[in-house]
mmCIF file of N, CA and C in Angstrom:
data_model
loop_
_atom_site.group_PDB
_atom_site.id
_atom_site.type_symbol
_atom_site.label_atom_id
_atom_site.label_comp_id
_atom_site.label_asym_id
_atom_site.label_seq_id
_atom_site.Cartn_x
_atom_site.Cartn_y
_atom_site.Cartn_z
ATOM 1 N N UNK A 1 97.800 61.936 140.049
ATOM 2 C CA UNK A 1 98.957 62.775 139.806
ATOM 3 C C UNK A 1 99.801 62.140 138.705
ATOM 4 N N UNK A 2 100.149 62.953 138.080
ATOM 5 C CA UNK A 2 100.996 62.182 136.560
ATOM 6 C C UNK A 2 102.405 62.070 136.768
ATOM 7 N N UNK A 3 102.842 61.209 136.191
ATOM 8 C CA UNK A 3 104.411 60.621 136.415
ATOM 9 C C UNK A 3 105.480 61.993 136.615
ATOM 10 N N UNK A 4 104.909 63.169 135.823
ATOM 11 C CA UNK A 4 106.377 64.157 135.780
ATOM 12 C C UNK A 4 105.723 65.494 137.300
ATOM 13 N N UNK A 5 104.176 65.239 137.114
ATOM 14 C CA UNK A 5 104.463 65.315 139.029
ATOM 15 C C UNK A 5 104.986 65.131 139.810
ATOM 16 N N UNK A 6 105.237 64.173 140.145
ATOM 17 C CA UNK A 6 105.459 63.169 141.021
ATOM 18 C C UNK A 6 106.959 63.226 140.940
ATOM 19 N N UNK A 7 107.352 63.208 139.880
ATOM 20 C CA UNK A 7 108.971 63.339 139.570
ATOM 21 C C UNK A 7 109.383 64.604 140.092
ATOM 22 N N UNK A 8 108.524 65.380 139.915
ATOM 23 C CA UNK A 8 109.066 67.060 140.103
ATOM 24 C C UNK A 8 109.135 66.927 141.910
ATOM 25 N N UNK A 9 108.136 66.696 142.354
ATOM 26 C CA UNK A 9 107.786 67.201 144.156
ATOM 27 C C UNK A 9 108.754 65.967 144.886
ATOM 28 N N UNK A 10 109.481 64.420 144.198
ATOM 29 C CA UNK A 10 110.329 64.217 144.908
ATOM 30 C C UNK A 10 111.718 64.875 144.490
ATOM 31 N N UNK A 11 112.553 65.029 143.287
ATOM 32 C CA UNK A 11 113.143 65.693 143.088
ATOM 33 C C UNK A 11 113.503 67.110 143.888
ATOM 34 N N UNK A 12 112.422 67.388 144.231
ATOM 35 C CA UNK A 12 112.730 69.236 145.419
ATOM 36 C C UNK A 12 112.734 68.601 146.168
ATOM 37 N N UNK A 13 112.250 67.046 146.805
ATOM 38 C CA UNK A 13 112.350 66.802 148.361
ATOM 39 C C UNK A 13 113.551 66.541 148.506
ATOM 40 N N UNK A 14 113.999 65.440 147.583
ATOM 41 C CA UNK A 14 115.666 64.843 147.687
ATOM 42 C C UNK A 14 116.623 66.106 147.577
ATOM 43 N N UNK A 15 116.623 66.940 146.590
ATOM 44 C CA UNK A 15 117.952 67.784 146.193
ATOM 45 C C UNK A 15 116.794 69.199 146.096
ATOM 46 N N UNK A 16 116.858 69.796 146.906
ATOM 47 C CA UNK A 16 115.945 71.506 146.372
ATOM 48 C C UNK A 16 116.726 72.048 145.799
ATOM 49 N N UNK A 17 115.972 72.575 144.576
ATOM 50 C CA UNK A 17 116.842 73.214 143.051
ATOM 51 C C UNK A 17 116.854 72.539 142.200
ATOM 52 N N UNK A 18 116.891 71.076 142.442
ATOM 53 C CA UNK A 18 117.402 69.792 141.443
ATOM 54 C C UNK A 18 116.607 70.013 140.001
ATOM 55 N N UNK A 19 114.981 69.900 140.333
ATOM 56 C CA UNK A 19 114.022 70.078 139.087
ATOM 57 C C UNK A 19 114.330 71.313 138.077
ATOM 58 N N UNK A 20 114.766 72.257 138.994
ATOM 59 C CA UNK A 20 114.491 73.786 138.178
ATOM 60 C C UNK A 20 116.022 74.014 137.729
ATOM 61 N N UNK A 21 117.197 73.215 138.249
ATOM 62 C CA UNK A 21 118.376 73.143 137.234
ATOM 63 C C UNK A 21 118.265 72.399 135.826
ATOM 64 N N UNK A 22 117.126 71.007 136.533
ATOM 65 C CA UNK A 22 117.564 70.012 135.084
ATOM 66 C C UNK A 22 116.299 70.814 134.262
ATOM 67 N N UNK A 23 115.256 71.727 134.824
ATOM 68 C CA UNK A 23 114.676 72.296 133.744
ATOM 69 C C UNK A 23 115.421 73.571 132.400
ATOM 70 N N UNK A 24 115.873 74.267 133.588
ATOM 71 C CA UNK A 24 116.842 75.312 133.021
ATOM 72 C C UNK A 24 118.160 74.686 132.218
ATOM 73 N N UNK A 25 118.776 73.638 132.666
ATOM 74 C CA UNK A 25 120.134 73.002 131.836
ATOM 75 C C UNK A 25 119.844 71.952 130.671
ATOM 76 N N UNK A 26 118.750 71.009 130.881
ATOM 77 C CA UNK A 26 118.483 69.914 130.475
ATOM 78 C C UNK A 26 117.494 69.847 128.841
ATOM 79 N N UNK A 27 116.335 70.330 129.837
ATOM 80 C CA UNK A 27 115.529 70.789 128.858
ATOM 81 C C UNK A 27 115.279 71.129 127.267
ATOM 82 N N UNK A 28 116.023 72.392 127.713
ATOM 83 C CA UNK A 28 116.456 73.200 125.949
ATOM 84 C C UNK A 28 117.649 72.381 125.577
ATOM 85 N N UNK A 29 118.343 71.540 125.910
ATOM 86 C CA UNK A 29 119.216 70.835 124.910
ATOM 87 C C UNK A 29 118.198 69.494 124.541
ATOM 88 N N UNK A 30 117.589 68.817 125.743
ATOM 89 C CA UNK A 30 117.070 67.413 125.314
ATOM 90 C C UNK A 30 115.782 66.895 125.846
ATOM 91 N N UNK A 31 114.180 67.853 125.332
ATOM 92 C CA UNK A 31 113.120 67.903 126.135
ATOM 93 C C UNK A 31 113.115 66.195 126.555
ATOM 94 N N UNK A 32 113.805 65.242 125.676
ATOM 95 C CA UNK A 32 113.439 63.476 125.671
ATOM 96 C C UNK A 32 113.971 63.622 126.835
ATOM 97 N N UNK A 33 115.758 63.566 127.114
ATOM 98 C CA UNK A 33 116.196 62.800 128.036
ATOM 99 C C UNK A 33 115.145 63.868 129.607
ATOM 100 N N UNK A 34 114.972 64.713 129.590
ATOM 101 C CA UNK A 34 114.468 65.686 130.435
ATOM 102 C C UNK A 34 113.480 65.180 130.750
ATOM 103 N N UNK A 35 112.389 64.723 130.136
ATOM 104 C CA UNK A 35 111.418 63.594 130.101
ATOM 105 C C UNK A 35 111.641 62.310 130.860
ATOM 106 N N UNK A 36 112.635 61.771 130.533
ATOM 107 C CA UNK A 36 113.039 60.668 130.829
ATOM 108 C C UNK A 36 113.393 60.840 132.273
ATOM 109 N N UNK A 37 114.339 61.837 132.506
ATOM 110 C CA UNK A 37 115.192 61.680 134.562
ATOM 111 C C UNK A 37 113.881 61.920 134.839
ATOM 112 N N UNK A 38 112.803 62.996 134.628
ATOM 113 C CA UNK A 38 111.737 63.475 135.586
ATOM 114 C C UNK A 38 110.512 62.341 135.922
ATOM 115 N N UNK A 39 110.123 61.757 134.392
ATOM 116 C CA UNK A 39 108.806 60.803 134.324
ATOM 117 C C UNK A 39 109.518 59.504 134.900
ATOM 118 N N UNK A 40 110.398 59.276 134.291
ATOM 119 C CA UNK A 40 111.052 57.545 134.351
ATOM 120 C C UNK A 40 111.467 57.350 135.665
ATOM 121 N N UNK A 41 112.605 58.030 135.597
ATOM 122 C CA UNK A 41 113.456 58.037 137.030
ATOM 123 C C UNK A 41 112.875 58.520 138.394
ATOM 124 N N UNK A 42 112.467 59.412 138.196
ATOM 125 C CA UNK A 42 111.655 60.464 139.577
ATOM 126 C C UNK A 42 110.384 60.019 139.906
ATOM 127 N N UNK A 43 109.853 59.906 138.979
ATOM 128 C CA UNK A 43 108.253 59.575 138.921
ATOM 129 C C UNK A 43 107.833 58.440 138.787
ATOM 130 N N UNK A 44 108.850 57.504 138.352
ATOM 131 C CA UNK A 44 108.264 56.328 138.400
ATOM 132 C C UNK A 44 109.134 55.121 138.985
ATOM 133 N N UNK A 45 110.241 54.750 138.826
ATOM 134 C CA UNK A 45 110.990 53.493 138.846
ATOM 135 C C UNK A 45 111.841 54.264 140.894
ATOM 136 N N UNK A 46 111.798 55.549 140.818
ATOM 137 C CA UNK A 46 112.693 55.709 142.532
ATOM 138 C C UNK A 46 111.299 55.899 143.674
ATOM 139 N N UNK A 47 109.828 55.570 142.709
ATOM 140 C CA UNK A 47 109.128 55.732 143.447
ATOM 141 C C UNK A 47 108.328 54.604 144.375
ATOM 142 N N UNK A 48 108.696 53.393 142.861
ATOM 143 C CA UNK A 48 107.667 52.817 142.849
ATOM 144 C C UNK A 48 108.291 51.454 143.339
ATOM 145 N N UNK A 49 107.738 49.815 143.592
ATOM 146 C CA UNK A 49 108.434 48.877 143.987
ATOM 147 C C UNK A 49 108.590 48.780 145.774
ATOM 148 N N UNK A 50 109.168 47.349 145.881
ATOM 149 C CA UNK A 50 109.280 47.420 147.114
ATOM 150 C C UNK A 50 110.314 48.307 148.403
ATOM 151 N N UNK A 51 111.506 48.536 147.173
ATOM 152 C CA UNK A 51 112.655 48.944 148.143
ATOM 153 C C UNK A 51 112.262 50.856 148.184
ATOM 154 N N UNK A 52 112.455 51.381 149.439
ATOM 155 C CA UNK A 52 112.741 52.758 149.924
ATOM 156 C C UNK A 52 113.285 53.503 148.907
ATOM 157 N N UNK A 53 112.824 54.785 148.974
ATOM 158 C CA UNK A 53 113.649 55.474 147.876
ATOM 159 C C UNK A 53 115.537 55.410 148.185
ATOM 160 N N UNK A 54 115.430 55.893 149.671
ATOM 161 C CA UNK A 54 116.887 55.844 150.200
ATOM 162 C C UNK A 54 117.753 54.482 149.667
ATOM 163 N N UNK A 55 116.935 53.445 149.316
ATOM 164 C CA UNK A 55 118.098 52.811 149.447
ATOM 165 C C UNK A 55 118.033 52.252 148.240
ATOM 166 N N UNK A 56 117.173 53.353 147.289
ATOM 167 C CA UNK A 56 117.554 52.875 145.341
ATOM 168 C C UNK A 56 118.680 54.120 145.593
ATOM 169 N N UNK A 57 118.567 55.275 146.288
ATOM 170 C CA UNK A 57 119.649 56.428 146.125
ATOM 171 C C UNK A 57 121.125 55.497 146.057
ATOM 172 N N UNK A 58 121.371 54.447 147.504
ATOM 173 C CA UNK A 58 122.281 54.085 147.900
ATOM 174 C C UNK A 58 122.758 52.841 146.715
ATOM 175 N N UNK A 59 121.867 52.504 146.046
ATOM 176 C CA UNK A 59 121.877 51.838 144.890
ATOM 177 C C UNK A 59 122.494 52.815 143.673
ATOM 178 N N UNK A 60 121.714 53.858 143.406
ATOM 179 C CA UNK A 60 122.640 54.635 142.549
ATOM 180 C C UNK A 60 124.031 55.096 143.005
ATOM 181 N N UNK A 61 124.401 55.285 144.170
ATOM 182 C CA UNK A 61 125.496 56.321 144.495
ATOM 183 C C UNK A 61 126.262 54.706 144.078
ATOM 184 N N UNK A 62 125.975 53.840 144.511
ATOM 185 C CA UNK A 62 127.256 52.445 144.142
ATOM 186 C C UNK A 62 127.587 52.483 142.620
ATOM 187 N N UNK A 63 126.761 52.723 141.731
ATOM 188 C CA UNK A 63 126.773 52.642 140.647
ATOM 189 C C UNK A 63 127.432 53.509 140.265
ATOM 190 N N UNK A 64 126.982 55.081 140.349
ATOM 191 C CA UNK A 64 127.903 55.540 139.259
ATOM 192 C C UNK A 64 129.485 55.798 140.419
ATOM 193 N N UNK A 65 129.410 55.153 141.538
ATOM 194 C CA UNK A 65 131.003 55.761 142.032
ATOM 195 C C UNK A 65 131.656 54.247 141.048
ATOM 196 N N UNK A 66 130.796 53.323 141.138
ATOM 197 C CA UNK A 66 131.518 52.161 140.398
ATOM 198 C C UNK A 66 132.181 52.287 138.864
ATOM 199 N N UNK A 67 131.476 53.243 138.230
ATOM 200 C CA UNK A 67 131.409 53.559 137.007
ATOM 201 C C UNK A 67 132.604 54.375 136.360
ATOM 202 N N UNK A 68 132.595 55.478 137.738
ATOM 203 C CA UNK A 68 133.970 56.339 137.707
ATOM 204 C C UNK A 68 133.479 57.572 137.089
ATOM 205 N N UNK A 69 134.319 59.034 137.241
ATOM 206 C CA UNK A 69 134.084 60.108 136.170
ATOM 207 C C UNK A 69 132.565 60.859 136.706
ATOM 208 N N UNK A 70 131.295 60.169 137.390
ATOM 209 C CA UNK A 70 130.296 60.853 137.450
ATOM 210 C C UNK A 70 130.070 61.739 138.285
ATOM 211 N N UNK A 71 130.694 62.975 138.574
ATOM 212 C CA UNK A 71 131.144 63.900 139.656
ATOM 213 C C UNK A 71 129.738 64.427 139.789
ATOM 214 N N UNK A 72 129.133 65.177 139.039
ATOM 215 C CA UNK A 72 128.082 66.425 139.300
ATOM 216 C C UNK A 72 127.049 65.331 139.353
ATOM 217 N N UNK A 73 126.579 63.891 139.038
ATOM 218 C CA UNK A 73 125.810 63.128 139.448
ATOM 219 C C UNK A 73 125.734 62.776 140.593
ATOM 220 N N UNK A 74 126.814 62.367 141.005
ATOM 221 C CA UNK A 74 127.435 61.699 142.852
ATOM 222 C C UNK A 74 126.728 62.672 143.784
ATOM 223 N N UNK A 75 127.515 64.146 143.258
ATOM 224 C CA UNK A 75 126.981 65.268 143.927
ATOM 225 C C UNK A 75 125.729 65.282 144.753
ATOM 226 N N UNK A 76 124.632 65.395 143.408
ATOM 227 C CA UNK A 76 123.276 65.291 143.577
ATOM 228 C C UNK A 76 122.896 64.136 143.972
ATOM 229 N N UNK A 77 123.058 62.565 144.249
ATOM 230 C CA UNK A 77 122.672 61.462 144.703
ATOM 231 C C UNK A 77 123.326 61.731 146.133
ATOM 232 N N UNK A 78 124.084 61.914 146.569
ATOM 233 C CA UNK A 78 124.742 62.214 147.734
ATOM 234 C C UNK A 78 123.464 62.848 148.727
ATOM 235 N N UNK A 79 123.475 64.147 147.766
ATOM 236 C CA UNK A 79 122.518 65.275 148.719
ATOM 237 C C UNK A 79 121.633 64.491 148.866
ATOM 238 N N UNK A 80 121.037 64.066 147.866
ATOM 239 C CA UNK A 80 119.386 63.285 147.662
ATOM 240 C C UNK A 80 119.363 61.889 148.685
ATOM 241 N N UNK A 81 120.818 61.025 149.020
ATOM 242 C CA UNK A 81 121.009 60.316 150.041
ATOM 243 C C UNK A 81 120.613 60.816 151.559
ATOM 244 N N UNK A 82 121.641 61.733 151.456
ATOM 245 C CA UNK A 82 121.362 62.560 153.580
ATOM 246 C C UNK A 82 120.010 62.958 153.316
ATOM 247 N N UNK A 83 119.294 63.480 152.492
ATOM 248 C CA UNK A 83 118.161 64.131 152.893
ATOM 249 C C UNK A 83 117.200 63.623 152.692
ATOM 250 N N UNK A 84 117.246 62.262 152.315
ATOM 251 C CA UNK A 84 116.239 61.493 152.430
ATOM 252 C C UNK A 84 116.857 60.161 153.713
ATOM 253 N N UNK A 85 117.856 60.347 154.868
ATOM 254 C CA UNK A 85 118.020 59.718 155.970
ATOM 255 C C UNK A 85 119.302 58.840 155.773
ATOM 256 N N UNK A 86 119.865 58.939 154.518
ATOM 257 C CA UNK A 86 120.909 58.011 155.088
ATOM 258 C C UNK A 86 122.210 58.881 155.346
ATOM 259 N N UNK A 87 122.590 57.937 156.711
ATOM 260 C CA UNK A 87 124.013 58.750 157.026
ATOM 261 C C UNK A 87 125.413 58.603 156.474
ATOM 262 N N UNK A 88 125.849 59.671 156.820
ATOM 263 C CA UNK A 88 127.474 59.767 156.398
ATOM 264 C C UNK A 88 127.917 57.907 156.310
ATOM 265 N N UNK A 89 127.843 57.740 157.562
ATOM 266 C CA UNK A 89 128.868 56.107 157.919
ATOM 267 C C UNK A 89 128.024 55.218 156.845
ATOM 268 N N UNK A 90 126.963 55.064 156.686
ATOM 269 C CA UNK A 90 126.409 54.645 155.050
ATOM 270 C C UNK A 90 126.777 54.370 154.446
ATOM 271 N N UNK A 91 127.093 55.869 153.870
ATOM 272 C CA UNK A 91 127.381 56.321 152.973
ATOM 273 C C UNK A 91 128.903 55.421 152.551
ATOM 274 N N UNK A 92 129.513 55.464 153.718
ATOM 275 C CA UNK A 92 131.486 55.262 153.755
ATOM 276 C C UNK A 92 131.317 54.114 153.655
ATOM 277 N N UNK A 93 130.048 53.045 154.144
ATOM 278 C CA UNK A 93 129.985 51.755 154.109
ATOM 279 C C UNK A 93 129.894 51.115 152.721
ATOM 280 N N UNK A 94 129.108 52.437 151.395
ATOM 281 C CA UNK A 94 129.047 51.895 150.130
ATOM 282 C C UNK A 94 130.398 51.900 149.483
ATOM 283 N N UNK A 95 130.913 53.407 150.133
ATOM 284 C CA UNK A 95 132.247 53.475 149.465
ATOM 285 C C UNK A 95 133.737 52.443 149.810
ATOM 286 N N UNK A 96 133.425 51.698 150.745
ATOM 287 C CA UNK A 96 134.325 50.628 151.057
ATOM 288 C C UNK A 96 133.972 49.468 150.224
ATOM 289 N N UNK A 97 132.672 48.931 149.785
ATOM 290 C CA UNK A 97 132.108 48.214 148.931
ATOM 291 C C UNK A 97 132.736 48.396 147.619
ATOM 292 N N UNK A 98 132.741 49.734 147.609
ATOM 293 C CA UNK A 98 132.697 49.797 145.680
ATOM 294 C C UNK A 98 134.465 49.637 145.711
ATOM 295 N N UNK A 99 135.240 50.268 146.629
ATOM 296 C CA UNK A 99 136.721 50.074 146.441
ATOM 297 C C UNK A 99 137.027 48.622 146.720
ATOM 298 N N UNK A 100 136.446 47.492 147.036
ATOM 299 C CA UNK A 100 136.633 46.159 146.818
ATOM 300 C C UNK A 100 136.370 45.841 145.338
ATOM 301 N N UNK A 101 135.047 45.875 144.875
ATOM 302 C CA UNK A 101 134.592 45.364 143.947
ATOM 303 C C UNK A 101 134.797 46.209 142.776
ATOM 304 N N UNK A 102 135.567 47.460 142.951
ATOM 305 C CA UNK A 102 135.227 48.688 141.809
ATOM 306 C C UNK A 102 136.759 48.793 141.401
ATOM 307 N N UNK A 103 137.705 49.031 142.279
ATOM 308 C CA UNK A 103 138.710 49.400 142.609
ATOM 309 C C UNK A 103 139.176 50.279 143.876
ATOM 310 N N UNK A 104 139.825 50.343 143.950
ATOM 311 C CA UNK A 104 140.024 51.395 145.564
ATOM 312 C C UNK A 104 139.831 52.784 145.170
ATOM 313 N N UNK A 105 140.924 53.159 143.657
ATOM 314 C CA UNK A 105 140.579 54.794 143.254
ATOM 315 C C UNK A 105 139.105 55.139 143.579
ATOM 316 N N UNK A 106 138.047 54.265 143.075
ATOM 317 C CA UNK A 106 136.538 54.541 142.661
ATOM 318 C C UNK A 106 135.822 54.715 144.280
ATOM 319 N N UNK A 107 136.241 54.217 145.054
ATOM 320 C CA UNK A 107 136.363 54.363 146.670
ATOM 321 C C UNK A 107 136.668 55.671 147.238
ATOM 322 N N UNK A 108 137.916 55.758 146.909
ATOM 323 C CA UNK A 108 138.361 56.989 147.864
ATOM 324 C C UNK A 108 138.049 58.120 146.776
ATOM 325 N N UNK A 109 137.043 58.420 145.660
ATOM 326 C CA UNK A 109 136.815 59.414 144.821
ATOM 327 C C UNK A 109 135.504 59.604 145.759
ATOM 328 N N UNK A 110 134.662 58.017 145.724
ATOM 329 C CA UNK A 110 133.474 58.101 146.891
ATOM 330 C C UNK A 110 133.760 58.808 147.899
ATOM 331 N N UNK A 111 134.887 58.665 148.703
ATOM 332 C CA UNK A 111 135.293 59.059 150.204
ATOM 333 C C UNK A 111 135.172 60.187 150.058
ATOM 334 N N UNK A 112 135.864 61.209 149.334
ATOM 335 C CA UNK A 112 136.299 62.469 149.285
ATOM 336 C C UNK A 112 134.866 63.269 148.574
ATOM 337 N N UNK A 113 134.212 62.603 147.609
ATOM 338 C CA UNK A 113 132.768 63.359 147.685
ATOM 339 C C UNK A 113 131.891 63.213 148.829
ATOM 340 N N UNK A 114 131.891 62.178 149.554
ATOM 341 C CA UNK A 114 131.354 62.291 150.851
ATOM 342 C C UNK A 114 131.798 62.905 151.833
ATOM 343 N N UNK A 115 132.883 63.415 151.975
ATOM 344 C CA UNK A 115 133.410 64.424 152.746
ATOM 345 C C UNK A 115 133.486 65.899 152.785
ATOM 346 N N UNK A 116 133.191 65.693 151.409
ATOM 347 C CA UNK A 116 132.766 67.236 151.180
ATOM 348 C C UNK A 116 131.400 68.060 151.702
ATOM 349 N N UNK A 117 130.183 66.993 152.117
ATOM 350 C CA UNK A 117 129.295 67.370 152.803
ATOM 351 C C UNK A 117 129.650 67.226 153.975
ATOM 352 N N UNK A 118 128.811 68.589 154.604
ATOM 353 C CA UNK A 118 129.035 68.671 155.781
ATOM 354 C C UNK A 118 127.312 68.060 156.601
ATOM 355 N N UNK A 119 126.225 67.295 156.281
ATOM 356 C CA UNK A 119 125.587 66.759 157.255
ATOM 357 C C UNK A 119 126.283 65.783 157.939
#
């Protein structure tokens, strides 16, 4: 199975819709970077290695809440978090992390996107 396989069928497992937005949004502006989230990211580096996908998700969600500003990313790492098993209290456990080491704003921006799901 080839890397943007593989990218595509976890992508619908984590977030359903996810592939066929970044095809429809992504795509026609930037077939590279489109290339890149599906082959690189999906298909290869959240697949591959020792650690769980869940807990490179929980690795990304630290990052970009650390980063600040990445709303419609969080979004989708969020979903792609619960539905690949990790829970809410997790979740609140990264966002207490990142408001130590990030700042508190970058925390309670975490808090309040995690609250917005309802699993």
């Amino acid at each position: 199975m080839s890397k943007s396989e593989k990218g595509k069928l976890l992508l619908d497992e984590l977030s359903p819709g996810a592939y066929e937005d970044l095809e429809s949004q992504l795509k026609p502006i930037s077939p590279s970077l489109f290339a890149t989230v599906v082959e690189n990211c999906y298909g290869d580096v959240m697949q591959n290695g020792a650690e769980k996908t869940s807990t490179k998700q929980m690795v990304v969600i630290a990052i970009l809440a650390a980063q600040g500003g990445n709303i419609v990313q969080l979004d989708k790492h969020i979903e792609a978090a619960l539905n690949s098993g990790i829970s809410k209290e997790q979740l609140v456990e990264i966002a207490n992390v990142v408001a130590v080491y990030s700042g508190v704003q970058n925390g309670l921006n975490l808090i309040k996107k995690i609250s917005s799901f309802s699993n």
